[in-house]
Amino acid sequence: GLPAGQYKVRFSRWGYAAQWYNNKSDFDRADAELITVTPPGTTANINVVLEKGGSVSGKVTDEYNIGIPDIMVWVRGNGYGYGSPTNGDGEYTQGTNFATGNWVIEFDAEYKNTGYASEWYNNKTSEETADPIHITAPNTVTVNAQLAQGTASGGSISGRVTDGKNPLFGVNVSVYDSNYSWIKSASTNCAGEYSVTGLAEGTYKVFFSDYTYGLSSKWYNNKEYFESADLITVMNSSSVIGIDAVLNSGLPNGQQMPLSPIMMLLLNH
């Protein structure tokens, strides 16, 4: 069901390092490996070998070395990020799906309004100034953090996701910057509502993806591709509300979700 054009393909599976075809680490480097589709023909032999990924674990504490629960730990690199919250003892494990290379880590204390100040490793205030960590797959790197008391900072984007009638629970809402770099994600609650907090001032695009109900993923505002998605402007410490989405059954252009456990992401170039 793909229209004629050139595409990039990303392969990912939990426990393995994601990669773009052909053994490329990110979207930009995949330019050299554009795949041409000419209907009704099939472009064959787009194969890949996935390798076991590395992981990150550690503990987040307060000034008294007491573990802090519900801190969302984001590990970012190559335009993507993976997040999981700390448990009741302040411990977290992230991975194992990181390729060998440098990554940066954000400790997001605004995920559940914990009353602590968010920070980047190692005690830095932004992604640009964060100290990178080096992961050598398939090994595990230990990264700890100590957070100070603080207040929420940055802007936010919020809204509601439905199927046109009923709220949708567990839809992943991802925020990207205008250069198609992933920034943050959140999931909808039982009312279909979501909020992505701690955003720096700038312009963003929002992607709604569902792997539970078999509904079509889309960009805001009812757009199929990143290039055509509406830009959302976030001012410092402001809240942008009403960024809603209605997801319909089926994928665009007759695409079907792959039945194998390998998730493939096709992007029109």
CSV table of C-alpha atoms in Angstrom, one decimal:
chain,number,residue,atom,x,y,z
A,1,GLY,CA,0.0,0.0,0.0
A,2,LEU,CA,3.0,2.4,-0.2
A,3,PRO,CA,2.8,5.2,-2.7
A,4,ALA,CA,5.7,5.7,-5.1
A,5,GLY,CA,8.6,7.4,-3.5
A,6,GLN,CA,11.8,7.1,-1.5
A,7,TYR,CA,11.8,5.8,2.1
A,8,LYS,CA,13.9,5.2,5.1
A,9,VAL,CA,13.4,2.1,7.3
A,10,ARG,CA,14.1,1.8,11.0
A,11,PHE,CA,14.2,-1.6,12.8
A,12,SER,CA,13.7,-1.9,16.6
A,13,ARG,CA,13.0,-4.6,19.1
A,14,TRP,CA,13.3,-4.6,22.8
A,15,GLY,CA,16.6,-6.0,23.9
A,16,TYR,CA,18.4,-5.1,20.7
A,17,ALA,CA,20.0,-1.9,19.4
A,18,ALA,CA,17.7,-0.2,17.0
A,19,GLN,CA,19.2,0.8,13.6
A,20,TRP,CA,18.2,2.4,10.3
A,21,TYR,CA,18.8,0.5,7.0
A,22,ASN,CA,21.6,-0.1,6.1
A,23,ASN,CA,23.3,-0.4,9.4
A,24,LYS,CA,23.0,3.4,10.1
A,25,SER,CA,22.6,4.9,13.5
A,26,ASP,CA,20.2,7.7,12.8
A,27,PHE,CA,17.7,9.3,10.4
A,28,ASP,CA,20.2,11.7,8.8
A,29,ARG,CA,22.9,9.0,8.1
A,30,ALA,CA,20.2,6.9,6.5
A,31,ASP,CA,20.1,9.4,3.6
A,32,ALA,CA,22.8,7.3,1.9
A,33,GLU,CA,20.4,4.3,2.0
A,34,LEU,CA,17.2,5.6,0.5
A,35,ILE,CA,14.8,2.8,-0.6
A,36,THR,CA,12.9,3.4,-3.8
A,37,VAL,CA,9.4,2.0,-4.0
A,38,THR,CA,7.7,1.8,-7.4
A,39,PRO,CA,4.1,0.4,-7.2
A,40,PRO,CA,2.9,-2.3,-7.8
A,41,GLY,CA,6.3,-3.8,-7.4
A,42,THR,CA,8.0,-5.0,-4.3
A,43,THR,CA,11.4,-3.8,-3.1
A,44,ALA,CA,13.0,-6.9,-1.7
A,45,ASN,CA,16.0,-7.8,0.4
A,46,ILE,CA,15.8,-4.9,2.8
A,47,ASN,CA,17.4,-7.1,5.5
A,48,VAL,CA,19.1,-6.3,8.8
A,49,VAL,CA,21.0,-8.0,11.5
A,50,LEU,CA,20.2,-6.6,15.0
A,51,GLU,CA,22.7,-6.8,17.8
A,52,LYS,CA,22.1,-7.1,21.5
A,53,GLY,CA,21.9,-3.6,23.1
A,54,GLY,CA,23.5,-2.2,26.2
A,55,SER,CA,21.6,-0.9,29.2
A,56,VAL,CA,21.8,1.8,31.9
A,57,SER,CA,20.9,1.4,35.6
A,58,GLY,CA,21.3,3.4,38.8
A,59,LYS,CA,19.6,5.2,41.7
A,60,VAL,CA,18.2,8.7,42.1
A,61,THR,CA,18.4,10.1,45.7
A,62,ASP,CA,17.8,13.3,47.6
A,63,GLU,CA,20.4,15.2,49.6
A,64,TYR,CA,20.1,12.7,52.4
A,65,ASN,CA,20.8,9.8,50.0
A,66,ILE,CA,17.2,8.6,50.3
A,67,GLY,CA,15.8,7.1,47.1
A,68,ILE,CA,13.3,9.2,45.2
A,69,PRO,CA,10.4,7.3,43.4
A,70,ASP,CA,8.7,8.4,40.2
A,71,ILE,CA,11.6,10.2,38.6
A,72,MET,CA,11.4,9.6,34.9
A,73,VAL,CA,14.9,8.7,33.6
A,74,TRP,CA,15.3,9.5,29.9
A,75,VAL,CA,18.3,8.1,27.9
A,76,ARG,CA,18.7,10.0,24.6
A,77,GLY,CA,20.8,9.7,21.5
A,78,ASN,CA,20.6,9.5,17.7
A,79,GLY,CA,17.4,11.5,17.7
A,80,TYR,CA,15.6,9.0,20.0
A,81,GLY,CA,15.0,8.4,23.6
A,82,TYR,CA,13.9,5.7,26.1
A,83,GLY,CA,12.3,6.4,29.5
A,84,SER,CA,11.3,4.6,32.6
A,85,PRO,CA,10.5,5.8,36.1
A,86,THR,CA,12.4,5.0,39.3
A,87,ASN,CA,10.8,2.5,41.7
A,88,GLY,CA,9.9,3.0,45.3
A,89,ASP,CA,13.6,2.9,46.3
A,90,GLY,CA,14.7,5.4,43.6
A,91,GLU,CA,16.2,2.7,41.5
A,92,TYR,CA,15.8,2.3,37.7
A,93,THR,CA,16.9,0.1,34.8
A,94,GLN,CA,16.8,1.3,31.3
A,95,GLY,CA,17.4,-0.9,28.3
A,96,THR,CA,18.6,-3.2,26.9
A,97,ASN,CA,18.4,-1.5,23.6
A,98,PHE,CA,21.2,1.0,23.4
A,99,ALA,CA,23.8,0.8,20.6
A,100,THR,CA,27.5,1.3,21.4
A,101,GLY,CA,28.2,5.0,21.6
A,102,ASN,CA,27.6,8.2,23.6
A,103,TRP,CA,24.2,9.0,25.2
A,104,VAL,CA,22.9,11.7,27.5
A,105,ILE,CA,20.5,11.2,30.5
A,106,GLU,CA,17.8,13.4,31.8
A,107,PHE,CA,16.3,12.9,35.3
A,108,ASP,CA,12.8,14.3,34.9
A,109,ALA,CA,11.3,15.2,38.3
A,110,GLU,CA,8.3,16.9,36.8
A,111,TYR,CA,6.9,13.6,35.5
A,112,LYS,CA,4.7,13.3,38.6
A,113,ASN,CA,5.4,16.7,40.3
A,114,THR,CA,7.8,15.2,42.9
A,115,GLY,CA,8.9,18.6,44.2
A,116,TYR,CA,12.5,18.1,43.1
A,117,ALA,CA,14.4,19.9,40.4
A,118,SER,CA,15.0,18.1,37.1
A,119,GLU,CA,18.5,17.8,35.8
A,120,TRP,CA,20.7,16.3,33.2
A,121,TYR,CA,23.7,14.1,34.0
A,122,ASN,CA,26.1,15.2,35.6
A,123,ASN,CA,24.2,18.0,37.5
A,124,LYS,CA,23.7,19.9,34.3
A,125,THR,CA,20.7,22.1,33.3
A,126,SER,CA,20.3,21.2,29.6
A,127,GLU,CA,20.9,18.5,27.0
A,128,GLU,CA,23.5,20.7,25.3
A,129,THR,CA,25.6,20.9,28.5
A,130,ALA,CA,25.0,17.4,29.8
A,131,ASP,CA,28.0,15.1,30.3
A,132,PRO,CA,27.6,12.1,27.8
A,133,ILE,CA,27.9,8.6,29.1
A,134,HIS,CA,29.5,5.9,26.9
A,135,ILE,CA,27.7,2.6,26.5
A,136,THR,CA,29.4,-0.4,25.1
A,137,ALA,CA,26.8,-3.0,24.1
A,138,PRO,CA,25.8,-5.4,25.5
A,139,ASN,CA,27.2,-4.1,28.8
A,140,THR,CA,25.4,-2.2,31.6
A,141,VAL,CA,26.5,1.3,32.7
A,142,THR,CA,25.7,2.5,36.2
A,143,VAL,CA,24.6,6.2,36.4
A,144,ASN,CA,23.4,7.7,39.7
A,145,ALA,CA,22.0,11.2,40.4
A,146,GLN,CA,21.2,13.3,43.4
A,147,LEU,CA,18.4,15.8,43.0
A,148,ALA,CA,17.8,19.0,44.9
A,149,GLN,CA,14.4,20.4,46.0
A,150,GLY,CA,12.9,22.6,43.3
A,151,THR,CA,9.9,23.8,41.3
A,152,ALA,CA,8.6,22.9,37.9
A,153,SER,CA,10.3,24.7,35.0
A,154,GLY,CA,9.7,24.9,31.2
A,155,GLY,CA,6.6,24.8,29.1
A,156,SER,CA,4.2,22.0,28.4
A,157,ILE,CA,1.9,20.6,25.7
A,158,SER,CA,-1.3,18.8,26.7
A,159,GLY,CA,-4.4,17.4,25.1
A,160,ARG,CA,-6.8,14.5,24.7
A,161,VAL,CA,-6.8,11.5,22.4
A,162,THR,CA,-10.0,9.7,21.4
A,163,ASP,CA,-11.3,7.3,18.7
A,164,GLY,CA,-13.8,10.0,17.8
A,165,LYS,CA,-16.1,9.0,20.6
A,166,ASN,CA,-14.3,7.3,23.4
A,167,PRO,CA,-11.1,8.3,25.2
A,168,LEU,CA,-8.0,6.1,24.4
A,169,PHE,CA,-5.8,4.9,27.3
A,170,GLY,CA,-2.1,4.2,26.8
A,171,VAL,CA,-1.5,6.1,23.5
A,172,ASN,CA,2.1,7.2,23.2
A,173,VAL,CA,2.4,10.9,22.6
A,174,SER,CA,5.9,12.0,21.4
A,175,VAL,CA,7.2,15.5,21.0
A,176,TYR,CA,9.9,16.3,18.4
A,177,ASP,CA,11.7,19.5,17.6
A,178,SER,CA,11.6,21.0,14.1
A,179,ASN,CA,14.8,19.0,13.1
A,180,TYR,CA,13.0,15.7,13.8
A,181,SER,CA,14.9,15.0,17.0
A,182,TRP,CA,12.8,13.3,19.7
A,183,ILE,CA,12.5,15.5,22.8
A,184,LYS,CA,10.0,13.8,25.3
A,185,SER,CA,7.1,11.4,25.4
A,186,ALA,CA,4.0,10.8,27.6
A,187,SER,CA,1.1,8.3,27.6
A,188,THR,CA,-2.6,9.1,27.8
A,189,ASN,CA,-4.5,8.3,31.0
A,190,CYS,CA,-7.9,6.6,31.4
A,191,ALA,CA,-9.6,9.8,30.3
A,192,GLY,CA,-7.4,10.0,27.1
A,193,GLU,CA,-5.5,12.9,28.5
A,194,TYR,CA,-1.8,13.6,28.4
A,195,SER,CA,0.7,16.3,29.3
A,196,VAL,CA,4.3,16.6,28.2
A,197,THR,CA,6.1,18.9,30.6
A,198,GLY,CA,9.6,20.5,31.0
A,199,LEU,CA,9.8,21.7,27.4
A,200,ALA,CA,12.3,24.5,26.5
A,201,GLU,CA,11.0,27.5,24.6
A,202,GLY,CA,10.8,26.6,20.9
A,203,THR,CA,8.7,25.0,18.2
A,204,TYR,CA,7.6,21.3,18.2
A,205,LYS,CA,5.7,18.7,16.4
A,206,VAL,CA,3.6,16.0,18.1
A,207,PHE,CA,3.2,12.3,17.0
A,208,PHE,CA,0.4,10.1,18.4
A,209,SER,CA,1.1,6.4,18.1
A,210,ASP,CA,-1.0,3.4,19.1
A,211,TYR,CA,0.0,-0.2,19.3
A,212,THR,CA,-2.9,-1.4,21.4
A,213,TYR,CA,-6.1,-0.8,19.6
A,214,GLY,CA,-4.9,-1.2,16.0
A,215,LEU,CA,-5.6,2.5,15.2
A,216,SER,CA,-3.7,4.7,12.8
A,217,SER,CA,-0.8,6.7,14.1
A,218,LYS,CA,-0.7,10.4,13.1
A,219,TRP,CA,1.0,13.7,13.5
A,220,TYR,CA,-0.7,16.8,14.8
A,221,ASN,CA,-3.0,18.2,13.3
A,222,ASN,CA,-4.3,15.1,11.5
A,223,LYS,CA,-1.2,14.9,9.3
A,224,GLU,CA,0.4,11.7,8.0
A,225,TYR,CA,4.0,12.8,7.8
A,226,PHE,CA,6.4,14.8,9.9
A,227,GLU,CA,7.0,17.3,7.1
A,228,SER,CA,3.4,18.3,6.9
A,229,ALA,CA,2.7,18.3,10.7
A,230,ASP,CA,1.6,21.5,12.3
A,231,LEU,CA,4.2,23.3,14.4
A,232,ILE,CA,3.4,24.1,18.0
A,233,THR,CA,5.1,27.0,19.6
A,234,VAL,CA,5.9,26.8,23.3
A,235,MET,CA,7.0,29.9,25.2
A,236,ASN,CA,9.0,29.7,28.4
A,237,SER,CA,7.0,28.3,31.3
A,238,SER,CA,3.8,28.4,29.2
A,239,SER,CA,1.2,25.7,28.8
A,240,VAL,CA,-0.1,24.9,25.3
A,241,ILE,CA,-3.5,23.1,25.7
A,242,GLY,CA,-5.9,21.5,23.3
A,243,ILE,CA,-3.4,19.6,21.2
A,244,ASP,CA,-5.9,16.8,20.6
A,245,ALA,CA,-6.1,13.8,18.2
A,246,VAL,CA,-8.6,11.4,16.9
A,247,LEU,CA,-7.2,8.1,15.9
A,248,ASN,CA,-9.1,6.0,13.4
A,249,SER,CA,-8.9,2.3,12.6
A,250,GLY,CA,-6.3,1.0,10.2
A,251,LEU,CA,-3.0,2.5,9.1
A,252,PRO,CA,-2.7,5.1,6.3
A,253,ASN,CA,-2.2,4.1,2.7
A,254,GLY,CA,-3.3,0.5,3.5
A,255,GLN,CA,-0.2,-0.2,5.6
A,256,GLN,CA,-0.4,-3.0,8.1
A,257,MET,CA,1.4,-3.4,11.4
A,258,PRO,CA,4.1,-6.1,11.0
A,259,LEU,CA,3.2,-9.4,12.6
A,260,SER,CA,6.7,-10.2,13.7
A,261,PRO,CA,8.1,-8.8,17.0
A,262,ILE,CA,10.5,-6.6,15.0
A,263,MET,CA,9.0,-3.1,14.7
A,264,MET,CA,9.7,-1.4,11.4
A,265,LEU,CA,9.2,2.3,11.0
A,266,LEU,CA,8.9,3.6,7.4
A,267,LEU,CA,9.4,7.3,6.8
A,268,ASN,CA,8.7,9.0,3.5
A,269,HIS,CA,11.7,11.1,2.5
